[in-house]
Coordinates of C-alpha atoms in Angstrom, one line a residue:
M1 CA 94.2 75.5 222.2
D2 CA 90.7 76.2 222.2
E3 CA 90.7 77.3 218.2
E4 CA 88.7 75.8 215.3
Y5 CA 90.7 74.2 212.2
D6 CA 90.1 72.3 209.2
V7 CA 92.4 69.6 210.0
I8 CA 93.9 68.2 213.2
V9 CA 96.8 65.5 212.3
L10 CA 97.9 63.2 214.8
G11 CA 101.5 61.7 214.7
T12 CA 104.4 62.7 213.1
G13 CA 105.3 59.9 210.9
L14 CA 106.5 60.4 207.6
K15 CA 102.9 59.8 206.1
E16 CA 101.2 62.3 208.4
C17 CA 103.9 65.1 208.0
I18 CA 103.7 64.7 204.4
L19 CA 100.2 65.2 204.1
S20 CA 100.2 68.3 206.9
G21 CA 102.8 69.9 204.6
L22 CA 99.9 69.1 201.5
L23 CA 97.5 70.6 203.3
S24 CA 99.0 73.3 204.9
V25 CA 99.9 74.4 201.2
D26 CA 96.9 74.2 199.8
G27 CA 95.8 76.8 202.5
L28 CA 93.8 75.1 204.9
K29 CA 94.2 75.6 208.8
V30 CA 96.2 72.9 210.1
L31 CA 97.2 71.7 214.0
H32 CA 99.6 69.0 214.4
M33 CA 100.2 66.7 217.4
D34 CA 102.1 64.1 219.0
R35 CA 101.9 62.5 221.9
N36 CA 105.8 61.5 221.9
D37 CA 108.4 64.3 222.7
Y38 CA 110.0 63.7 219.4
Y39 CA 109.5 63.7 215.6
G40 CA 108.5 60.8 213.6
G41 CA 106.4 58.5 215.6
E42 CA 107.0 55.0 214.1
S43 CA 109.6 56.1 211.5
T44 CA 111.9 58.4 214.0
S45 CA 115.5 58.2 213.5
L46 CA 117.3 56.9 216.8
N47 CA 121.1 57.4 217.9
L48 CA 123.2 55.1 219.5
V49 CA 121.9 55.6 222.9
Q50 CA 118.3 55.7 222.0
L51 CA 118.5 52.7 219.8
W52 CA 120.1 50.5 223.1
K53 CA 117.4 52.0 225.4
H54 CA 114.7 51.0 222.6
F55 CA 115.9 47.4 222.0
R56 CA 118.0 46.6 224.9
G57 CA 116.7 48.8 227.7
D58 CA 119.2 50.0 231.0
E59 CA 123.0 48.2 229.0
K60 CA 125.1 51.0 227.2
P61 CA 126.2 51.0 223.7
P62 CA 130.0 49.3 223.5
E63 CA 132.4 52.6 223.0
K64 CA 134.1 50.7 219.7
L65 CA 131.0 51.7 217.9
G66 CA 131.8 55.7 218.1
A67 CA 130.1 58.4 219.4
S68 CA 126.3 58.0 219.9
R69 CA 125.4 61.4 218.4
E70 CA 127.1 60.5 214.7
Y71 CA 124.4 57.9 214.4
N72 CA 121.1 58.7 212.8
V73 CA 119.2 55.1 212.3
D74 CA 115.7 55.3 210.7
M75 CA 113.4 52.8 212.0
M76 CA 111.7 52.9 208.5
P77 CA 114.6 53.3 206.5
K78 CA 113.5 53.8 202.6
F79 CA 115.2 55.2 199.8
M80 CA 113.7 57.4 197.1
M81 CA 113.3 56.8 193.7
A82 CA 114.7 59.8 191.8
N83 CA 111.7 61.0 189.6
G84 CA 109.4 59.4 192.4
S85 CA 106.5 60.7 193.4
L86 CA 107.9 61.4 196.9
V87 CA 110.6 63.7 195.2
R88 CA 107.6 65.4 193.1
I89 CA 105.6 65.8 196.8
L90 CA 109.3 67.5 197.8
I91 CA 109.2 69.4 195.3
H92 CA 105.8 70.9 194.8
T93 CA 106.1 71.7 198.4
D94 CA 109.5 73.1 198.2
V95 CA 110.6 71.3 201.4
T96 CA 113.7 70.5 198.9
K97 CA 114.8 74.0 200.3
Y98 CA 115.3 72.0 203.9
L99 CA 117.4 68.9 202.6
N100 CA 120.1 67.8 201.2
F101 CA 120.0 64.5 199.0
K102 CA 122.7 62.3 197.7
A103 CA 122.7 59.4 195.4
V104 CA 122.3 56.1 196.8
D105 CA 125.3 53.7 195.2
G106 CA 123.6 50.2 194.1
S107 CA 120.8 48.6 193.4
Y108 CA 121.1 44.7 193.4
V109 CA 119.0 41.7 193.4
Y110 CA 119.2 38.2 194.7
N111 CA 119.0 35.5 191.9
K112 CA 120.2 31.7 192.0
K113 CA 121.8 32.4 195.8
K114 CA 123.9 35.4 194.4
V115 CA 123.9 38.8 194.3
H116 CA 123.9 40.6 191.3
K117 CA 123.4 44.5 189.9
V118 CA 120.0 44.8 188.5
P119 CA 120.5 45.6 185.0
A120 CA 117.9 48.2 183.7
T121 CA 118.4 49.0 180.0
D122 CA 119.0 46.8 177.3
V123 CA 122.5 47.7 177.4
E124 CA 122.9 46.7 181.2
A125 CA 120.7 43.4 180.2
F126 CA 123.6 42.3 177.6
K127 CA 126.3 43.0 180.2
S128 CA 124.6 41.0 183.1
P129 CA 125.8 37.6 184.2
L130 CA 121.7 37.0 185.4
M131 CA 121.3 35.7 182.0
G132 CA 122.5 33.6 179.4
L133 CA 123.3 34.5 176.0
F134 CA 119.8 33.7 174.3
E135 CA 117.5 34.8 177.1
K136 CA 119.8 38.4 176.7
R137 CA 118.5 38.9 173.4
R138 CA 115.3 38.4 174.4
A139 CA 115.5 40.7 177.4
R140 CA 116.9 43.5 175.2
K141 CA 114.1 43.6 172.9
F142 CA 111.9 43.4 175.9
F143 CA 113.5 46.3 177.4
I144 CA 113.7 48.2 174.3
Y145 CA 109.6 47.7 173.8
V146 CA 109.6 49.3 177.7
Q147 CA 112.1 52.1 176.5
D148 CA 110.0 52.9 173.3
Y149 CA 106.5 52.5 174.8
D150 CA 104.6 56.1 175.3
D151 CA 101.0 56.0 176.5
N152 CA 100.6 58.8 173.4
D153 CA 102.2 57.2 170.6
P154 CA 100.1 53.7 169.3
K155 CA 102.9 53.2 167.2
S156 CA 105.2 52.1 170.2
H157 CA 102.1 49.7 171.5
E158 CA 103.0 47.5 169.0
G159 CA 99.5 46.6 168.5
L160 CA 98.7 45.9 172.6
D161 CA 96.1 47.5 174.7
L162 CA 98.4 47.2 178.2
N163 CA 95.1 48.3 179.9
K164 CA 93.5 45.2 179.2
V165 CA 96.8 42.7 178.4
T166 CA 98.0 41.3 181.5
A167 CA 101.7 41.7 182.6
R168 CA 101.9 37.6 182.2
E169 CA 100.9 37.7 178.7
L170 CA 102.9 40.9 177.5
I171 CA 105.7 39.1 179.0
S172 CA 105.3 35.7 177.3
K173 CA 105.2 37.8 173.9
Y174 CA 109.1 37.9 174.7
G175 CA 109.3 33.9 176.2
L176 CA 111.2 35.4 179.1
E177 CA 112.1 32.9 181.7
D178 CA 111.2 32.4 185.3
D179 CA 114.1 33.5 186.4
T180 CA 114.2 36.8 184.4
I181 CA 110.8 37.6 185.2
D182 CA 111.9 37.6 188.9
F183 CA 114.4 40.3 188.8
I184 CA 112.0 42.6 186.2
G185 CA 109.0 42.6 188.4
H186 CA 110.8 42.6 191.8
A187 CA 113.4 44.5 191.2
L188 CA 112.9 46.8 188.7
A189 CA 108.6 47.2 188.6
L190 CA 109.2 46.9 192.7
H191 CA 106.6 45.0 193.0
S192 CA 106.3 42.9 196.5
N193 CA 104.7 39.6 195.4
D194 CA 103.5 37.8 192.0
S195 CA 100.0 39.3 192.1
Y196 CA 101.1 42.1 189.5
L197 CA 101.2 39.3 186.6
D198 CA 97.6 39.0 186.2
Q199 CA 97.0 42.9 186.3
P200 CA 96.6 45.0 183.1
A201 CA 100.6 45.5 182.1
L202 CA 100.4 49.3 181.5
G203 CA 101.0 49.7 185.6
F204 CA 103.6 47.4 185.2
I205 CA 105.1 49.1 182.2
K206 CA 104.9 52.3 183.8
R207 CA 106.8 51.3 186.7
M208 CA 109.9 49.7 185.0
K209 CA 110.0 53.1 182.9
L210 CA 110.0 55.2 186.4
Y211 CA 113.4 52.9 187.6
A212 CA 115.0 53.2 183.9
E213 CA 114.2 57.4 184.3
S214 CA 115.4 57.7 187.5
L215 CA 118.7 55.6 187.0
A216 CA 119.1 58.3 183.8
R217 CA 118.7 61.2 186.3
F218 CA 122.3 60.8 188.2
Q219 CA 124.0 58.5 186.2
G220 CA 125.0 56.9 189.4
G221 CA 125.0 53.0 189.9
S222 CA 121.0 53.3 191.4
P223 CA 117.4 55.5 190.7
Y224 CA 117.4 56.1 194.7
I225 CA 118.1 58.9 196.3
Y226 CA 118.4 59.6 200.1
P227 CA 118.6 62.6 202.4
L228 CA 121.9 63.1 204.4
Y229 CA 121.6 62.7 207.9
G230 CA 118.9 60.1 207.3
L231 CA 114.9 60.4 206.8
G232 CA 114.7 62.0 210.6
E233 CA 115.3 65.0 208.6
L234 CA 112.0 65.0 206.7
P235 CA 109.2 65.4 209.2
Q236 CA 111.4 67.8 211.0
A237 CA 111.3 69.8 207.3
F238 CA 107.7 69.5 207.1
A239 CA 106.8 71.0 210.4
R240 CA 109.4 73.9 209.0
L241 CA 107.1 74.1 205.9
S242 CA 103.9 73.9 207.8
A243 CA 104.8 76.9 210.0
V244 CA 105.6 78.9 206.8
Y245 CA 101.9 78.4 206.1
G246 CA 100.4 79.1 209.5
G247 CA 100.6 75.3 210.5
T248 CA 100.8 74.8 214.4
Y249 CA 103.1 71.9 215.9
M250 CA 102.6 70.6 219.0
L251 CA 104.9 67.7 220.6
H252 CA 104.6 65.7 223.7
K253 CA 100.5 65.9 224.0
P254 CA 99.4 63.0 226.2
E255 CA 96.4 61.0 225.2
C256 CA 95.5 63.4 222.0
K257 CA 91.4 61.4 222.3
V258 CA 89.2 62.2 219.1
E259 CA 85.8 63.7 220.2
F260 CA 83.1 62.8 218.1
D261 CA 79.4 63.9 217.9
A262 CA 76.2 62.1 218.6
D263 CA 76.6 60.9 214.5
G264 CA 80.1 59.7 215.4
K265 CA 81.4 62.2 213.0
A266 CA 84.6 63.9 214.5
T267 CA 84.6 67.3 215.9
G268 CA 88.1 67.8 217.6
V269 CA 90.8 66.7 219.7
T270 CA 91.2 66.7 223.3
S271 CA 94.6 67.1 225.1
E272 CA 95.3 67.7 229.1
G273 CA 91.9 68.8 229.4
E274 CA 92.0 71.4 226.2
T275 CA 89.9 71.0 223.3
A276 CA 90.9 72.0 219.7
K277 CA 87.8 71.6 217.5
C278 CA 88.3 70.5 213.9
K279 CA 86.3 69.5 210.7
K280 CA 88.6 66.4 209.9
V281 CA 91.2 64.3 211.9
V282 CA 94.1 62.6 209.8
C283 CA 96.4 60.2 212.1
D284 CA 98.1 57.2 211.9
P285 CA 96.6 53.8 213.3
S286 CA 98.1 53.9 216.9
Y287 CA 95.5 56.9 217.6
L288 CA 92.1 55.6 216.4
P289 CA 92.8 51.7 217.6
D290 CA 89.4 50.5 217.2
K291 CA 89.1 52.0 213.6
V292 CA 91.6 49.6 212.2
K293 CA 92.5 45.9 211.6
K294 CA 95.5 43.9 211.8
V295 CA 96.8 42.7 208.3
G296 CA 100.2 41.6 208.9
K297 CA 103.7 41.8 210.5
V298 CA 106.4 43.0 209.5
A299 CA 109.9 41.1 210.8
R300 CA 113.4 42.9 210.6
A301 CA 116.5 42.7 211.7
I302 CA 118.9 45.9 212.5
C303 CA 122.6 45.5 212.4
I304 CA 125.7 47.9 212.6
M305 CA 128.8 46.7 210.6
S306 CA 132.4 48.0 209.6
H307 CA 132.0 46.7 205.9
P308 CA 129.4 47.2 202.9
I309 CA 127.2 44.3 201.9
P310 CA 129.5 41.6 200.1
D311 CA 129.2 41.6 196.9
T312 CA 127.7 45.2 196.2
N313 CA 131.0 46.6 194.4
D314 CA 132.0 48.0 197.4
S315 CA 128.7 50.0 197.5
H316 CA 128.4 52.7 200.6
S317 CA 124.1 52.5 200.2
A318 CA 122.9 50.3 198.5
Q319 CA 119.3 48.0 198.2
V320 CA 119.0 44.3 197.6
I321 CA 115.8 42.5 196.9
L322 CA 115.7 39.0 197.5
P323 CA 112.1 38.0 195.2
Q324 CA 109.6 35.5 196.8
K325 CA 110.5 32.6 194.2
Q326 CA 114.5 32.8 195.0
L327 CA 113.7 32.0 198.9
G328 CA 110.5 29.9 198.6
R329 CA 108.2 32.8 200.4
K330 CA 104.9 34.3 199.9
S331 CA 106.6 38.0 199.6
D332 CA 110.0 39.6 199.0
M333 CA 112.8 40.2 201.6
Y334 CA 114.7 43.3 201.2
L335 CA 118.0 44.4 202.5
F336 CA 119.2 48.0 202.9
C337 CA 122.3 49.8 203.6
C338 CA 123.5 53.1 204.5
S339 CA 126.6 54.4 205.8
Y340 CA 128.8 57.4 207.2
A341 CA 128.5 58.5 203.6
H342 CA 125.0 59.9 203.9
N343 CA 125.8 60.9 207.9
V344 CA 124.1 58.0 209.6
A345 CA 126.9 56.9 211.1
P346 CA 130.4 57.7 212.4
K347 CA 133.6 57.0 209.6
G348 CA 134.1 53.4 208.7
K349 CA 130.3 52.1 210.1
Y350 CA 127.3 50.8 207.9
I351 CA 124.0 50.5 209.1
A352 CA 122.2 47.4 207.6
F353 CA 118.4 46.7 207.3
V354 CA 116.6 43.2 206.8
S355 CA 113.0 43.4 206.2
A356 CA 110.3 41.5 205.4
E357 CA 106.3 40.6 205.7
A358 CA 106.5 38.1 208.6
E359 CA 105.2 34.6 207.6
T360 CA 106.5 32.9 210.6
D361 CA 106.7 33.8 214.4
N362 CA 110.6 33.6 214.1
P363 CA 112.2 36.6 212.9
E364 CA 115.8 35.5 213.4
V365 CA 115.0 32.3 211.4
E366 CA 113.2 33.5 209.0
L367 CA 115.6 36.8 208.1
K368 CA 118.4 34.2 208.1
P369 CA 118.9 34.5 204.0
G370 CA 118.9 38.3 204.5
V371 CA 121.5 38.4 207.6
D372 CA 123.5 36.0 206.0
L373 CA 124.3 37.8 203.0
L374 CA 125.4 40.5 205.0
G375 CA 128.4 39.5 206.4
P376 CA 130.3 40.0 209.4
V377 CA 128.2 42.2 212.0
E378 CA 129.4 43.7 215.1
E379 CA 125.3 44.2 216.6
I380 CA 122.4 43.1 215.4
F381 CA 118.9 43.8 216.9
Y382 CA 115.5 41.9 215.7
D383 CA 112.2 43.2 216.1
T384 CA 108.1 42.7 214.5
Y385 CA 105.5 45.2 214.5
D386 CA 101.7 44.6 213.7
R387 CA 100.7 46.3 210.4
Y388 CA 97.6 47.9 210.4
V389 CA 94.8 49.3 208.0
P390 CA 91.9 51.7 208.3
T391 CA 88.5 50.0 208.7
N392 CA 86.0 53.1 208.9
D393 CA 84.1 54.7 206.7
H394 CA 86.0 58.2 206.1
A395 CA 82.6 59.8 204.6
A396 CA 80.9 58.7 207.8
D397 CA 83.1 60.1 210.6
S398 CA 85.4 62.3 209.0
C399 CA 88.6 60.5 210.1
F400 CA 91.5 59.7 208.0
I401 CA 93.8 57.1 208.9
S402 CA 97.3 55.9 207.3
A403 CA 98.1 52.2 206.7
S404 CA 101.3 51.5 208.9
Y405 CA 104.4 51.0 207.1
D406 CA 105.2 48.0 204.7
P407 CA 108.5 46.2 204.6
T408 CA 109.8 47.8 201.5
T409 CA 112.9 49.6 201.2
H410 CA 111.7 52.1 198.7
F411 CA 108.9 54.5 199.0
E412 CA 106.8 53.8 196.5
T413 CA 103.8 52.4 198.3
T414 CA 104.4 54.6 201.6
V415 CA 103.6 57.7 199.1
N416 CA 100.5 56.0 196.8
D417 CA 98.8 56.0 200.0
V418 CA 99.6 59.6 200.9
I419 CA 98.3 60.7 197.6
E420 CA 95.2 58.4 198.0
M421 CA 94.4 60.1 201.2
Y422 CA 95.0 63.4 200.3
T423 CA 92.8 63.0 197.4
K424 CA 90.1 61.5 200.1
I425 CA 90.9 64.0 202.0
T426 CA 90.7 67.1 199.9
G427 CA 88.5 65.7 196.9
K428 CA 91.2 66.9 194.7
V429 CA 93.7 65.2 192.8
L430 CA 97.5 66.0 193.6
D431 CA 99.0 67.5 190.9
L432 CA 102.6 66.4 190.9
S433 CA 103.7 67.5 187.3
V434 CA 106.6 69.4 188.8
D435 CA 110.3 70.5 187.4
L436 CA 112.1 67.9 188.7
S437 CA 115.7 69.6 187.8
A438 CA 114.5 71.8 191.1
A439 CA 116.0 68.8 193.3
N440 CA 119.1 68.2 191.1
A441 CA 121.6 70.7 192.4
A442 CA 121.0 69.3 196.3
S443 CA 121.4 65.9 195.2
E444 CA 124.8 66.0 193.7
E445 CA 128.0 66.4 195.6

């Protein structure tokens, strides 16, 4: 192990694996270590026996749930936007050849105590029971503005500079009602709270366009895709990629202590008495706890069911977003459902997650509005984990620390963190202009 590397990556969570893959493809010499004897860190994937051990200690799972090995329960379940940044990274690094994707059946939003399909185009808006007739007309005009908006075509801007006009000002021009703004902002543009309303509207419009373009990609009921066998496949795919480019992976390395010189710069990592030298360290918050601070807590419920989420058109896989206002909260709640259709459970079984930024110390009460939408559940596990962000100055200590995973059930925020970290580590902007059709064939059955 006594070699010198450009970068040592600690932890095999999704963010760390994506970065390790990107850096390897860039020609850097990467050593990737994990104190655990399995891939994935916080974002690992568990079979039934491991799930029980994690939450129930020595109890054994009931036999009626089926074979343990047929379960792949992702601890950080997140769907991928078909045209989103993560899919672009997968194509950019050619990891798509190790993975098979399948479209996600449905994308829904909770509005006025009911679950509705998210309308993403002017045509869908017109059919949606979310709005009355006059509101549909207003929403249709707004959707057409968004669909036609093109950065490079000033005519399509209708005299508005979206770098200056806020999302709130743009929306008020179309006179949309609060409930409409709610589902557009949270279920289409995927903002997790309402702070976006007072930011420049361009980001909001781009997020809406990404949703609509992703939806059009597979002609399915949602803009999302998900790997067969779940996200546990991703870290392993990136590990294979890294190996192709000469990177080294080592699991089950205890301690993994980062070494610093007199100036406080990272110089290497020691494990089992051996030190590997490096210029930079990339890791999750658990490896450098004195360089991060707690910023929140995520509450979640993990459920095993024998039916799809009610009112989702019998979707085998679906996301339901519960905007903050609909629940009187400060941030959104998310439902995620996947099943045997994506090979994450035995035939007839469904895995559902309810997740939210914890605003109280009682996850069972706090998550009840989401859990109630699931119908009968066979097993339910409640869990909370702390959310950390880095506080260090990476220019001074050469340590690049990822933020903890948030409660969202899609990848957009996670990938933004990865892209920002990539730029900090390399000083380059990640070029994601790729041929998206490269991920096409794999996504269709």
